[in-house]
Coordinates of N, CA and C in Angstrom, one line a residue:
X22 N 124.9 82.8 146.9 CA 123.7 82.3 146.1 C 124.1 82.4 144.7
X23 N 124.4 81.3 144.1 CA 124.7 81.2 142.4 C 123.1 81.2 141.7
X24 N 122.9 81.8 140.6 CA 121.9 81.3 139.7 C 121.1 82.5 139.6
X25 N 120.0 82.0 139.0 CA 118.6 82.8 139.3 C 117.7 82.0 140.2
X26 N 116.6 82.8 140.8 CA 116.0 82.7 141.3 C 114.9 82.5 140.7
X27 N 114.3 81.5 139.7 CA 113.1 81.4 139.1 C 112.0 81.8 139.5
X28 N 111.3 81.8 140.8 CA 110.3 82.0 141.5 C 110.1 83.7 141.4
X29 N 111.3 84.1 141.5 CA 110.9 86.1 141.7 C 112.3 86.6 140.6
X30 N 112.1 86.4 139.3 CA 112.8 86.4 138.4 C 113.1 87.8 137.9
X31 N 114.2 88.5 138.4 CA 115.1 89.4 138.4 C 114.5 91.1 137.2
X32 N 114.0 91.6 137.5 CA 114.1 92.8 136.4 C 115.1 92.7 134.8
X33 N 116.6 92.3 135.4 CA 116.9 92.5 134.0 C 116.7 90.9 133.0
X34 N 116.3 89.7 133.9 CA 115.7 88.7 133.1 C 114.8 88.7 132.4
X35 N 113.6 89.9 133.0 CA 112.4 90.2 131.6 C 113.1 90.9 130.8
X36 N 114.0 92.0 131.0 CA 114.3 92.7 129.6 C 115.3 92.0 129.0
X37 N 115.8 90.6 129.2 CA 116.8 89.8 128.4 C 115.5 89.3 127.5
X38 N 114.5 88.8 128.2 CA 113.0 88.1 127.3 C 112.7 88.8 126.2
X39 N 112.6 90.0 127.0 CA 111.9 91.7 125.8 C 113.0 91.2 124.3
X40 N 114.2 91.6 124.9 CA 114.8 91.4 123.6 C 115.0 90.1 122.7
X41 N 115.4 89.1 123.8 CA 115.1 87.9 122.8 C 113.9 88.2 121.9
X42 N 112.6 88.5 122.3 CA 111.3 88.6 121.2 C 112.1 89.8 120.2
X43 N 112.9 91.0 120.7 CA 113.2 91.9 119.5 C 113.8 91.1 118.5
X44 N 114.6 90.7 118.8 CA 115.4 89.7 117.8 C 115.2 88.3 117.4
X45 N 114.2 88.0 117.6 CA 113.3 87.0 117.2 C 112.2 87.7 115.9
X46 N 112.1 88.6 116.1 CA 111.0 89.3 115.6 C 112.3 90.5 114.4
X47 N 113.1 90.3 114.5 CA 114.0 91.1 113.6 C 114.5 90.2 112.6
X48 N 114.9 88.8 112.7 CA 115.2 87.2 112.0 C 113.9 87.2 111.2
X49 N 112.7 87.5 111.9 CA 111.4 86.9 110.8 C 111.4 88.2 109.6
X50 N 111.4 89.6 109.9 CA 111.4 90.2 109.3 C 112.9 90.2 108.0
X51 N 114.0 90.2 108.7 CA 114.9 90.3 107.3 C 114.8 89.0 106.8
X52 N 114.1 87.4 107.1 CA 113.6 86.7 106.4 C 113.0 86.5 105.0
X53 N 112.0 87.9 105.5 CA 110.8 87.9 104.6 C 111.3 89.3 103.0
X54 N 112.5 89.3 103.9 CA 113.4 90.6 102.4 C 113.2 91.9 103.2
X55 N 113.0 92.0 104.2 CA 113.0 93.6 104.9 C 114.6 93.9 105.0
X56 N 114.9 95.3 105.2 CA 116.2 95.8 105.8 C 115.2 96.3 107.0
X57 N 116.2 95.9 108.4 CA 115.4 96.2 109.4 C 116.8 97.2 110.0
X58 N 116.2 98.0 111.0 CA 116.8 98.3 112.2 C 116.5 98.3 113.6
X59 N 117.7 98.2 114.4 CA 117.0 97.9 116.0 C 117.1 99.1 116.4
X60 N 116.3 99.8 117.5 CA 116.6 100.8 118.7 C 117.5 100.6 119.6
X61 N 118.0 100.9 120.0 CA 118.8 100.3 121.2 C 118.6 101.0 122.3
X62 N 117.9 101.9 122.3 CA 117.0 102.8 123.4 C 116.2 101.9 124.1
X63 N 116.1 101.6 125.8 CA 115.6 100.9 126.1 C 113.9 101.7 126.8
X64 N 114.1 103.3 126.4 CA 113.0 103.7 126.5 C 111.8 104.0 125.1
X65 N 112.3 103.1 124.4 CA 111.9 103.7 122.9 C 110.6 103.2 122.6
X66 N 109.3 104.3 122.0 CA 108.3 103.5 121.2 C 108.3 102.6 120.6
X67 N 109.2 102.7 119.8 CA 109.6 101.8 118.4 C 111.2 101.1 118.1
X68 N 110.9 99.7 118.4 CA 111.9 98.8 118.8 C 112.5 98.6 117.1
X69 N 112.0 98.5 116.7 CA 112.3 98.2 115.0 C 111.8 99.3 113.6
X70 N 112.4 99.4 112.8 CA 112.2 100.0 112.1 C 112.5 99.1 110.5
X71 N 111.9 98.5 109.2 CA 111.7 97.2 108.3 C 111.4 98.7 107.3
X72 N 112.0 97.7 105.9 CA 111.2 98.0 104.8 C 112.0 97.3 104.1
X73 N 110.8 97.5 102.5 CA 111.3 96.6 101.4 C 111.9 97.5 100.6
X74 N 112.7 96.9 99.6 CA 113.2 98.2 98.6 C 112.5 99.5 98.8
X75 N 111.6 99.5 98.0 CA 110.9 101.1 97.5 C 109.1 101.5 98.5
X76 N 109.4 100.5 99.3 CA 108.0 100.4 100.5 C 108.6 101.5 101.4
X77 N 107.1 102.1 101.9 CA 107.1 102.7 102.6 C 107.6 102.1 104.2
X78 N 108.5 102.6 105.0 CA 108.6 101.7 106.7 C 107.6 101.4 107.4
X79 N 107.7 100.0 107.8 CA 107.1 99.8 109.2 C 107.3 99.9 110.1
X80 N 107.3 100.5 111.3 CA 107.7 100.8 112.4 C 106.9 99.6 113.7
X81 N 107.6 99.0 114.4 CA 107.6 97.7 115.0 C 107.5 98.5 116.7
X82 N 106.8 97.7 117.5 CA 106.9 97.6 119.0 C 106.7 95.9 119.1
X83 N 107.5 95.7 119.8 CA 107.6 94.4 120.4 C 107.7 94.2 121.6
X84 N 106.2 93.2 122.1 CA 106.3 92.8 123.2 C 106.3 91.0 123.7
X85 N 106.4 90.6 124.9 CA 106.1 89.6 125.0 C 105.4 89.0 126.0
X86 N 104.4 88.2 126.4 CA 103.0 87.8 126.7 C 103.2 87.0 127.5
X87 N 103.4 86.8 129.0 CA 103.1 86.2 129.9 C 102.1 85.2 130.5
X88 N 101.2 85.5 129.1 CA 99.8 84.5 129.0 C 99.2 84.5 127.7
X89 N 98.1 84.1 127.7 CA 97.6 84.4 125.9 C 96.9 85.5 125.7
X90 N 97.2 86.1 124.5 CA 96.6 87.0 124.2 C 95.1 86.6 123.3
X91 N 93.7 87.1 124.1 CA 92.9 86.5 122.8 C 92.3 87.7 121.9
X92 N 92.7 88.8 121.1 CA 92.4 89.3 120.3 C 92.5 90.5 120.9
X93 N 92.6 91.9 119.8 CA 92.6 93.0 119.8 C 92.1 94.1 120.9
X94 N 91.1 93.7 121.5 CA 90.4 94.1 122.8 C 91.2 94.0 123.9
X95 N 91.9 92.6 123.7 CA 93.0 92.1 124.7 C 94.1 93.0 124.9
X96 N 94.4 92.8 123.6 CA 96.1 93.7 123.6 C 95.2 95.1 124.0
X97 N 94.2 95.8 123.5 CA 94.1 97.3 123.8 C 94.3 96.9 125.2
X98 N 93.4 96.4 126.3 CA 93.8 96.6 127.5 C 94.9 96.2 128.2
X99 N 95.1 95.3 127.8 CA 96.4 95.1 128.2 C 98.0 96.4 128.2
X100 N 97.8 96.7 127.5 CA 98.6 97.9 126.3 C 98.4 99.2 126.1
X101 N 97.3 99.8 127.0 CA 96.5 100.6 126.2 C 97.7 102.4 126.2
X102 N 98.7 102.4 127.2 CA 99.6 103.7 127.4 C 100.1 103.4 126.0
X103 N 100.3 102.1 125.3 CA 101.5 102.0 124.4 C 100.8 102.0 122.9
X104 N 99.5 101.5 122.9 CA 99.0 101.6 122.0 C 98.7 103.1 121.9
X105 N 97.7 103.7 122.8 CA 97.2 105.4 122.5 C 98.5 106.3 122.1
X106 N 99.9 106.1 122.9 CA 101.3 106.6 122.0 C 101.6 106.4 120.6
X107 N 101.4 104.9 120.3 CA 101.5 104.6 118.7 C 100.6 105.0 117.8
X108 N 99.2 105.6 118.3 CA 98.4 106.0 117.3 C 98.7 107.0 116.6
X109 N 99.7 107.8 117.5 CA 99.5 109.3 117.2 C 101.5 109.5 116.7
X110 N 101.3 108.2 116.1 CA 102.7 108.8 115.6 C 102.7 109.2 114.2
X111 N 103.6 110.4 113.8 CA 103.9 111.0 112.7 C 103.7 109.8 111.5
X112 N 103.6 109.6 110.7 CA 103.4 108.5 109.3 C 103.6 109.7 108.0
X113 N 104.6 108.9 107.1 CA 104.7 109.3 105.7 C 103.4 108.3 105.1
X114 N 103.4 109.0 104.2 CA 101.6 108.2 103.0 C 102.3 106.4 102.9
X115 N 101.9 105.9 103.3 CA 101.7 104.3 103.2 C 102.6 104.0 103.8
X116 N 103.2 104.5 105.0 CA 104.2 103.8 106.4 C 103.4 103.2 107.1
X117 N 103.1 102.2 108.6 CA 102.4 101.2 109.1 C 102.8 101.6 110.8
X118 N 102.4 101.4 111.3 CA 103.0 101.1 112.8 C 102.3 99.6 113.5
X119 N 103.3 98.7 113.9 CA 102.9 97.2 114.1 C 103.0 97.3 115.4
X120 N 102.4 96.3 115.9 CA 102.8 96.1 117.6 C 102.3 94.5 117.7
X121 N 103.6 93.8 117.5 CA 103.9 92.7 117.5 C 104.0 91.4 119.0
X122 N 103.1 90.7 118.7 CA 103.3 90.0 120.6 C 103.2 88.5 120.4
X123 N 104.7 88.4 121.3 CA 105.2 86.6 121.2 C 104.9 86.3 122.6
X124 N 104.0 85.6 122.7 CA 104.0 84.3 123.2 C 103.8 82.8 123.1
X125 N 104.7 81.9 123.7 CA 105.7 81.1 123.3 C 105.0 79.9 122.8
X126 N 103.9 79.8 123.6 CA 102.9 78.6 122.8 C 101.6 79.2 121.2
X127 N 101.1 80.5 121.6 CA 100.6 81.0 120.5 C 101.6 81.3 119.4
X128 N 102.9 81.7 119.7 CA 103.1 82.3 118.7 C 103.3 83.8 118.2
X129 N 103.8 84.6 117.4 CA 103.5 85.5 117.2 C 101.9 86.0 116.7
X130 N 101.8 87.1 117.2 CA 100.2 87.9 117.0 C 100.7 89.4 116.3
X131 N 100.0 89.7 115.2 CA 100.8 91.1 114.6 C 99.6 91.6 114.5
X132 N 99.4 92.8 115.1 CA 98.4 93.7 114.9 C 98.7 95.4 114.6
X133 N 98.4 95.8 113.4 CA 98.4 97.2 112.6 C 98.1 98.4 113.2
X134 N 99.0 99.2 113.9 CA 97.8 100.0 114.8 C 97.4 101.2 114.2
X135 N 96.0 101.2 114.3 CA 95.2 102.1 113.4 C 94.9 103.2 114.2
X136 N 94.7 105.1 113.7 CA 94.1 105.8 114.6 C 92.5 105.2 115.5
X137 N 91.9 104.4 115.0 CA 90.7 104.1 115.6 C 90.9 102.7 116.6
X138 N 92.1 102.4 116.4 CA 92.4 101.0 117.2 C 93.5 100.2 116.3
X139 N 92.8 98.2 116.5 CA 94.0 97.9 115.9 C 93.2 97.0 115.2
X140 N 94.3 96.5 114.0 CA 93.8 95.0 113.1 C 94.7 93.7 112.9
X141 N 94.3 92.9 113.0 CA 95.0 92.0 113.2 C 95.6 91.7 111.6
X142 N 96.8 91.3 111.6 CA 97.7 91.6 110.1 C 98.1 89.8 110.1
X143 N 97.5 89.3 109.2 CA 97.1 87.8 108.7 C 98.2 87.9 108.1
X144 N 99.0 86.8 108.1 CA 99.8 86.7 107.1 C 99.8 85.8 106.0

């Protein structure tokens, strides 16, 4: 049997997807003037790590969206182990934690995640 099997598409073909969105999402950031870095931990909170010269870091999770996402209520439930983990992560005074979600007809969706939830980050 050559190929993939499209119909019951293989474990490591989502995490080739996962990453395509990392690195999709690491192109837009050193775009915009960030120095980024990747994790290469495939168990890691935080897939990216961005900043500008003298800015505090962003710290990035990237996911990718199997359907559409329609707003912050969405991703909470959808997400909610990965979001309640990112709230509670350590922050220097004006660092961010993002949790970024591509899907391929919306587009990217960037939302800020706050101790009380999340906000959606307009660009």
């Amino acid at each position: 049997m050559q190929g993939i099997d499209r119909k019951y598409p293989s474990h490591r073909t989502s995490i080739q997807q996962g990453r395509a969105a990392e690195f999709l999402a690491l192109a837009i950031l050193r775009k915009r003037g960030y120095t980024v870095f990747r994790s290469t931990g495939s168990d890691s909170l935080i897939h990216l790590i961005a900043w500008e010269d003298r800015n505090q870091p962003i710290f990035v999770r990237v996911k990718r969206a199997r359907r559409p996402v329609s707003g912050a209520a969405d991703v909470m439930s959808r997400w909610p182990g990965e979001i309640e983990q990112l709230k509670h992560l350590p922050l220097a005074v004006g660092g961010s934690v993002q949790f970024w979600i591509y899907f391929g007809q919306q587009g990217w969706l960037i939302y800020e995640v706050l101790p009380g939830g999340l906000a959606e980050v307009k660009d």
